[in-house]
PDB file of C-alpha atoms in Angstrom:
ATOM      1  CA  UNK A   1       1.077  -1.026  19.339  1.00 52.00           C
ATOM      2  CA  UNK A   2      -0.898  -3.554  17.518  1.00 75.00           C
ATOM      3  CA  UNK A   3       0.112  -4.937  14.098  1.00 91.00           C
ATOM      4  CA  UNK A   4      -3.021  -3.998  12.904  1.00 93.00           C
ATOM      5  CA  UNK A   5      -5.459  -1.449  12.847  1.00 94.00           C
ATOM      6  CA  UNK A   6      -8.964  -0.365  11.667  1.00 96.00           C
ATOM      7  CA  UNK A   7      -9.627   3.581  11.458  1.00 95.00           C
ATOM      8  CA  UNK A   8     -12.545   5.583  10.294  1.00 95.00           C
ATOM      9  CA  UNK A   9     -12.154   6.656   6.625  1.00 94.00           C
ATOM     10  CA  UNK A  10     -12.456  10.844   6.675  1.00 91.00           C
ATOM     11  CA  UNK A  11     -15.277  12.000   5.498  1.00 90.00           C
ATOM     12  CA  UNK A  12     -13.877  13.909   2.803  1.00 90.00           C
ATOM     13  CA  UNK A  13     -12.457  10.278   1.197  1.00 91.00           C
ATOM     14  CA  UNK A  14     -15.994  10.130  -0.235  1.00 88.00           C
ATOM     15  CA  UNK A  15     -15.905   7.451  -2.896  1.00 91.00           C
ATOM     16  CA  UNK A  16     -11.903   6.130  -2.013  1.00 94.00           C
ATOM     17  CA  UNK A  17     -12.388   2.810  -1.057  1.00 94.00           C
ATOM     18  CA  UNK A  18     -10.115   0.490   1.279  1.00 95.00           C
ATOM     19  CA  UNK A  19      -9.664  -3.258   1.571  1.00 95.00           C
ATOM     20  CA  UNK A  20      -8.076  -5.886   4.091  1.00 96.00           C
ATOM     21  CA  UNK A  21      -5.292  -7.993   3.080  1.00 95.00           C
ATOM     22  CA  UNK A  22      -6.775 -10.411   0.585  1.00 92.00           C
ATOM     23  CA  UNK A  23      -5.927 -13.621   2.897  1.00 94.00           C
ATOM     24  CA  UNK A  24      -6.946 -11.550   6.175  1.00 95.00           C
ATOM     25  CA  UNK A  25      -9.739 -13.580   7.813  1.00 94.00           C
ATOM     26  CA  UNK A  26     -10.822 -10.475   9.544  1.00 94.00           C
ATOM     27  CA  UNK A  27     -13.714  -8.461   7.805  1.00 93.00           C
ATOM     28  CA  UNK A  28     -12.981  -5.351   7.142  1.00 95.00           C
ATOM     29  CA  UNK A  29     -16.419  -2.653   7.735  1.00 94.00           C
ATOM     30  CA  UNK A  30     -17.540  -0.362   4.906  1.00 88.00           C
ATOM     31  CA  UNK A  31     -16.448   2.750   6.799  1.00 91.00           C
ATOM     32  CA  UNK A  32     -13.343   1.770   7.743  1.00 95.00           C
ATOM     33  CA  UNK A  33      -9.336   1.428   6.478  1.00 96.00           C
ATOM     34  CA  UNK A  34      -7.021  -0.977   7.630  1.00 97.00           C
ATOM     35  CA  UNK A  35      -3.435  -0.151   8.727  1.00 97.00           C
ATOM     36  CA  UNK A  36      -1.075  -3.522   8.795  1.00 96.00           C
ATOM     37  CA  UNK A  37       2.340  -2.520  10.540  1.00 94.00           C
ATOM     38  CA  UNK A  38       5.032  -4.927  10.476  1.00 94.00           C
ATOM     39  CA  UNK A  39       8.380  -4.728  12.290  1.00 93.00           C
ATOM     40  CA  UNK A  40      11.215  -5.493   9.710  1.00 89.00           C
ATOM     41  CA  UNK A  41      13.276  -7.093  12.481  1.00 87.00           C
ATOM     42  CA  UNK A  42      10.400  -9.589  12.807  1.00 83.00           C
ATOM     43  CA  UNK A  43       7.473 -10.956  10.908  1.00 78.00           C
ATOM     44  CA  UNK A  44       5.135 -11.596  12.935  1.00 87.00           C
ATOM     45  CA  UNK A  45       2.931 -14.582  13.039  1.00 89.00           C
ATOM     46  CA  UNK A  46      -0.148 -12.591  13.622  1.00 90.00           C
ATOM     47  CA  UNK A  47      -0.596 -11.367  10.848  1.00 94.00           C
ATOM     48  CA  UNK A  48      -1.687 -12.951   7.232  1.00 95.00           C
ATOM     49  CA  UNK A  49       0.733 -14.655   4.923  1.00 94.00           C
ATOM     50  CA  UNK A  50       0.784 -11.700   2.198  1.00 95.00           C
ATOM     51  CA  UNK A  51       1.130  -8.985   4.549  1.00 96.00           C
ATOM     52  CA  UNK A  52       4.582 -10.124   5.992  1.00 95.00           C
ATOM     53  CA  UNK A  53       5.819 -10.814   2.603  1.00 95.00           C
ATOM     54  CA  UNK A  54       4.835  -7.965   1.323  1.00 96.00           C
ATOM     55  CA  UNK A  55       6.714  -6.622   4.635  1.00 95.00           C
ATOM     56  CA  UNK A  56      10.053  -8.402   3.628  1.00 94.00           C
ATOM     57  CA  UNK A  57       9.881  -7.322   0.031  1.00 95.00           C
ATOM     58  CA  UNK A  58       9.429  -3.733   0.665  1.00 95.00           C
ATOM     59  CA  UNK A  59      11.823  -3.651   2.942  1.00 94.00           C
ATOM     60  CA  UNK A  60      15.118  -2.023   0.675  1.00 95.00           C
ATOM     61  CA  UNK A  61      12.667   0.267  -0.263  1.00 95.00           C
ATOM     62  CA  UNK A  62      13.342   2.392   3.059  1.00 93.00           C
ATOM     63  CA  UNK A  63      14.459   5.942   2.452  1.00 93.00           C
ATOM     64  CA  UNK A  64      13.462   6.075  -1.304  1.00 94.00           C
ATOM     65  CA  UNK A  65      10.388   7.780  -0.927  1.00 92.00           C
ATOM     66  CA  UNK A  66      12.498  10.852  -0.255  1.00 91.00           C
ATOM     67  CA  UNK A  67      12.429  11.436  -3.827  1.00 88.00           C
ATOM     68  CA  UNK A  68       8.817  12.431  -6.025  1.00 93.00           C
ATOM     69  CA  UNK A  69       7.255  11.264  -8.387  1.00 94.00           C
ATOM     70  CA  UNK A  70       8.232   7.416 -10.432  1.00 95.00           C
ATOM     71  CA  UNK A  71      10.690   5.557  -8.247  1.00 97.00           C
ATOM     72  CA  UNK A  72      10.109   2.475 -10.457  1.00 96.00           C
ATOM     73  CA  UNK A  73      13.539   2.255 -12.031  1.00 96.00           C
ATOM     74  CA  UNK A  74      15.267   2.830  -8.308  1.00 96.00           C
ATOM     75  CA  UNK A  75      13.256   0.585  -6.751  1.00 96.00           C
ATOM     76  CA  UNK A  76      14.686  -2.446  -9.535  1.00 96.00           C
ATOM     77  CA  UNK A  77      18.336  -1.026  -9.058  1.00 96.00           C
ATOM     78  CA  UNK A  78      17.843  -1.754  -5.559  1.00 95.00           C
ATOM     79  CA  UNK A  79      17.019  -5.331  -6.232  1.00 96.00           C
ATOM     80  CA  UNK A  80      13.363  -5.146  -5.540  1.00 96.00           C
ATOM     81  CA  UNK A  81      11.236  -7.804  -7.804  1.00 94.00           C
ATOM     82  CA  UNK A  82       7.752  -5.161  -8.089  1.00 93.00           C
ATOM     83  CA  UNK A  83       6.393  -8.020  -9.688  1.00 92.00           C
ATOM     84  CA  UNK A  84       6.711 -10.290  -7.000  1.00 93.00           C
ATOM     85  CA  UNK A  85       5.104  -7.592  -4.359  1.00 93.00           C
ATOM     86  CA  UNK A  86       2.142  -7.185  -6.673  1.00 91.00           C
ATOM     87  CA  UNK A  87       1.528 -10.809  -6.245  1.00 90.00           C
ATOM     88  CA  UNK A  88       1.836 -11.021  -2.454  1.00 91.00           C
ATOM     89  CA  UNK A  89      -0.314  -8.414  -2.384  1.00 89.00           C
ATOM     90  CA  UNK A  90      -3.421  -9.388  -4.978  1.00 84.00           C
ATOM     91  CA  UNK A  91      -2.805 -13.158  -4.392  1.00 79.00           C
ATOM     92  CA  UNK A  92      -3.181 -15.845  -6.954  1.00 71.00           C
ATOM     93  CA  UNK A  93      -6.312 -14.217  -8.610  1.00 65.00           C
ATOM     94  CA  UNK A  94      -5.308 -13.581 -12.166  1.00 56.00           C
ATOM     95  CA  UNK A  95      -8.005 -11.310 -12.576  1.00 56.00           C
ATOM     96  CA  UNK A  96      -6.485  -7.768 -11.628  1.00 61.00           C
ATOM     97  CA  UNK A  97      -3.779  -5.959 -13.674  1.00 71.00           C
ATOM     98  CA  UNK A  98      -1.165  -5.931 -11.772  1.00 80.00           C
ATOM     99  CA  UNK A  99       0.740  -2.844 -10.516  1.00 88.00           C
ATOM    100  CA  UNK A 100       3.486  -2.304 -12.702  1.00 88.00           C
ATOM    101  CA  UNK A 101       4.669   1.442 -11.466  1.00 93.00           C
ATOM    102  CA  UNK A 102       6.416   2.464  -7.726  1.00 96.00           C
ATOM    103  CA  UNK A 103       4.753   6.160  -7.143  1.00 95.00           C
ATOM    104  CA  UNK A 104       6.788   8.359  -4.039  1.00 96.00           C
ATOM    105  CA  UNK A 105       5.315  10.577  -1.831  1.00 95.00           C
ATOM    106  CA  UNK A 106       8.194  12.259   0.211  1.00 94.00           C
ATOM    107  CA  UNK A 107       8.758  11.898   2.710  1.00 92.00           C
ATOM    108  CA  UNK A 108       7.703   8.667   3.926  1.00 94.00           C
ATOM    109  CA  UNK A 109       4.887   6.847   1.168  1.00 96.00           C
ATOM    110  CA  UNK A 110       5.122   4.818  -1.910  1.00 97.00           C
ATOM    111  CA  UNK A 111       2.424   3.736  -3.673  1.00 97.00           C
ATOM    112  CA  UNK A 112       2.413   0.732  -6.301  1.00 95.00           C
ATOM    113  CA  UNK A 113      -0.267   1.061  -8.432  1.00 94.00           C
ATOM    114  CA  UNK A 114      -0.980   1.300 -12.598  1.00 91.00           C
ATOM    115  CA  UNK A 115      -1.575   4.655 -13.887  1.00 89.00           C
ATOM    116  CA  UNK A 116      -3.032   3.979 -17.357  1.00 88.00           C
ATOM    117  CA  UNK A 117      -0.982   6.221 -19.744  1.00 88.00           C
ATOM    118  CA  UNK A 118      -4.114   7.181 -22.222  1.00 93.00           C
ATOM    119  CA  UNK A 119      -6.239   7.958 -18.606  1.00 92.00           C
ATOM    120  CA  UNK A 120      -3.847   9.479 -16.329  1.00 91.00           C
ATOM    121  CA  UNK A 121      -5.998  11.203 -14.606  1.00 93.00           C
ATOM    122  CA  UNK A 122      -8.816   7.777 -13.574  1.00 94.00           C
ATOM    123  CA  UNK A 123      -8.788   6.653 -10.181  1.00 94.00           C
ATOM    124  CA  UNK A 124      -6.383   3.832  -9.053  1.00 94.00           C
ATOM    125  CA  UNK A 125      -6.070   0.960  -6.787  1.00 92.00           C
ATOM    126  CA  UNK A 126      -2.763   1.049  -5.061  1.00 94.00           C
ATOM    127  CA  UNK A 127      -1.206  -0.808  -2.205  1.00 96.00           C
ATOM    128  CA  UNK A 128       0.384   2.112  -0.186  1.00 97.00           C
ATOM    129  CA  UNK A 129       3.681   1.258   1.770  1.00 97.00           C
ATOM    130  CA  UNK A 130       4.693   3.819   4.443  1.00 96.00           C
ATOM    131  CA  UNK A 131       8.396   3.507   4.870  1.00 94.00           C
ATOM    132  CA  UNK A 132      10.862   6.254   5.783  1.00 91.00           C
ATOM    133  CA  UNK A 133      14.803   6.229   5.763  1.00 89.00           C
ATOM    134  CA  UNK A 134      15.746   4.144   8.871  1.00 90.00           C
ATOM    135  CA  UNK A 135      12.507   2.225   9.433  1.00 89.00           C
ATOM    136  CA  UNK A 136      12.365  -0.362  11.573  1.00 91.00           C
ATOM    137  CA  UNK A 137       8.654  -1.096   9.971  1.00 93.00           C
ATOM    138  CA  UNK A 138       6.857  -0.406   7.346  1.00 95.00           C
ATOM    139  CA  UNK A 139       2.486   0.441   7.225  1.00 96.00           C
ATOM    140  CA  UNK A 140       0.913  -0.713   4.521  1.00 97.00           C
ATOM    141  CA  UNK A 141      -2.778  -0.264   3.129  1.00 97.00           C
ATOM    142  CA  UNK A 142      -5.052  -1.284   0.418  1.00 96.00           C
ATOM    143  CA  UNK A 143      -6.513   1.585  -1.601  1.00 95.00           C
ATOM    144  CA  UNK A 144      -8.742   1.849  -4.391  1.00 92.00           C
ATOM    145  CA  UNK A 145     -10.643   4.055  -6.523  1.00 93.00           C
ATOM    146  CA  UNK A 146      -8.394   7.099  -6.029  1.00 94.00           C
ATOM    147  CA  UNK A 147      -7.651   9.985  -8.245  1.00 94.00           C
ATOM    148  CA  UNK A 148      -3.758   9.813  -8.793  1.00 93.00           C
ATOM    149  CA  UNK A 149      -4.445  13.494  -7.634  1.00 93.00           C
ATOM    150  CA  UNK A 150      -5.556  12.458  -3.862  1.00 94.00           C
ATOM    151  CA  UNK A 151      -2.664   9.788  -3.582  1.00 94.00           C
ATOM    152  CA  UNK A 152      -0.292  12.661  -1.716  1.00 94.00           C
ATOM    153  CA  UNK A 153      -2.976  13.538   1.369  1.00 94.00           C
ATOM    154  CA  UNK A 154      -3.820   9.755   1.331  1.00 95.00           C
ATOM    155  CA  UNK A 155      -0.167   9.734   1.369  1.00 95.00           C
ATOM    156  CA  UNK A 156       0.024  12.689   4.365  1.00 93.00           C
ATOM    157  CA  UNK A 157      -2.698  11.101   6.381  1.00 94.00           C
ATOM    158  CA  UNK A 158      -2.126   7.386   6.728  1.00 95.00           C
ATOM    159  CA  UNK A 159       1.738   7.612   6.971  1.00 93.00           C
ATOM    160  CA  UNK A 160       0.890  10.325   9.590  1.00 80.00           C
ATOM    161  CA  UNK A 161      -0.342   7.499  11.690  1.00 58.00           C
ATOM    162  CA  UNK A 162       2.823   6.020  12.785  1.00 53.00           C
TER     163      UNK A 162
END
């Protein structure tokens, strides 16, 4: 299986929007989503810089998504540093907000993101890590411009793909 993987967005996503890694020289088209899957016994060199750190970093975060809803707290008590995942993953920009909240989908999907408290309800950009108890890797994809409402058949579909 490849480490990576471009797939046709569903046509029901209308308006969801997905990105590459932000140090992936590879292009990413307008239609399509891009699934990076990286083996935790490995990190392989083929794919960018952010991606297998991102890999590494997630990795204790195997088996939590059992759970719904805000994993943030669990995640920390597992010695996770969310802040240094939201910088592998957005690079040195400086110009996002940074994800500041771990979001489980059971069985298999966590999303970090920022869920505004006054606008719950406005879409989000979220990096979405598929990782299930016992993984030996973890899928992750770039998402943005979802209603925290969609996240759980974003959720169903893409960590479907494994």
């Amino acid at each position: 299986m490849p480490y990576s993987e471009d797939i046709a967005i569903p046509a029901d996503w209308e308006g969801l929007r997905f990105y590459a890694a932000h140090d992936d020289p590879e292009p990413l088209a307008p239609d399509m989503l891009r699934l990076y899957r990286v083996p935790l016994a490995e990190t392989p060199a083929a794919l960018p810089a952010s991606v297998r750190q991102q890999a590494a970093l997630a990795a204790p975060l195997a088996g939590l998504a059992a759970t719904p809803g805000d994993v943030t707290a669990a995640a920390r008590a597992r010695g996770v540093d969310l802040e240094a995942l939201a910088r592998a993953g957005f690079g040195p920009v400086g110009k996002y907000t940074m994800p500041e909240t771990l979001l489980a989908v059971p069985p298999a999907a966590l999303f970090h993101t920022r869920i505004a408290p006054d606008r719950p309800d406005d879409p989000v950009t979220a990096t979405l890590y598929c990782l299930p108890a016992g993984a030996e890797r973890v899928t992750i994809a770039y998402v943005g411009h979802v209603p925290p409402a969609t996240l759980p058949a974003v959720a169903r579909a893409l960590c479907g793909q494994d």
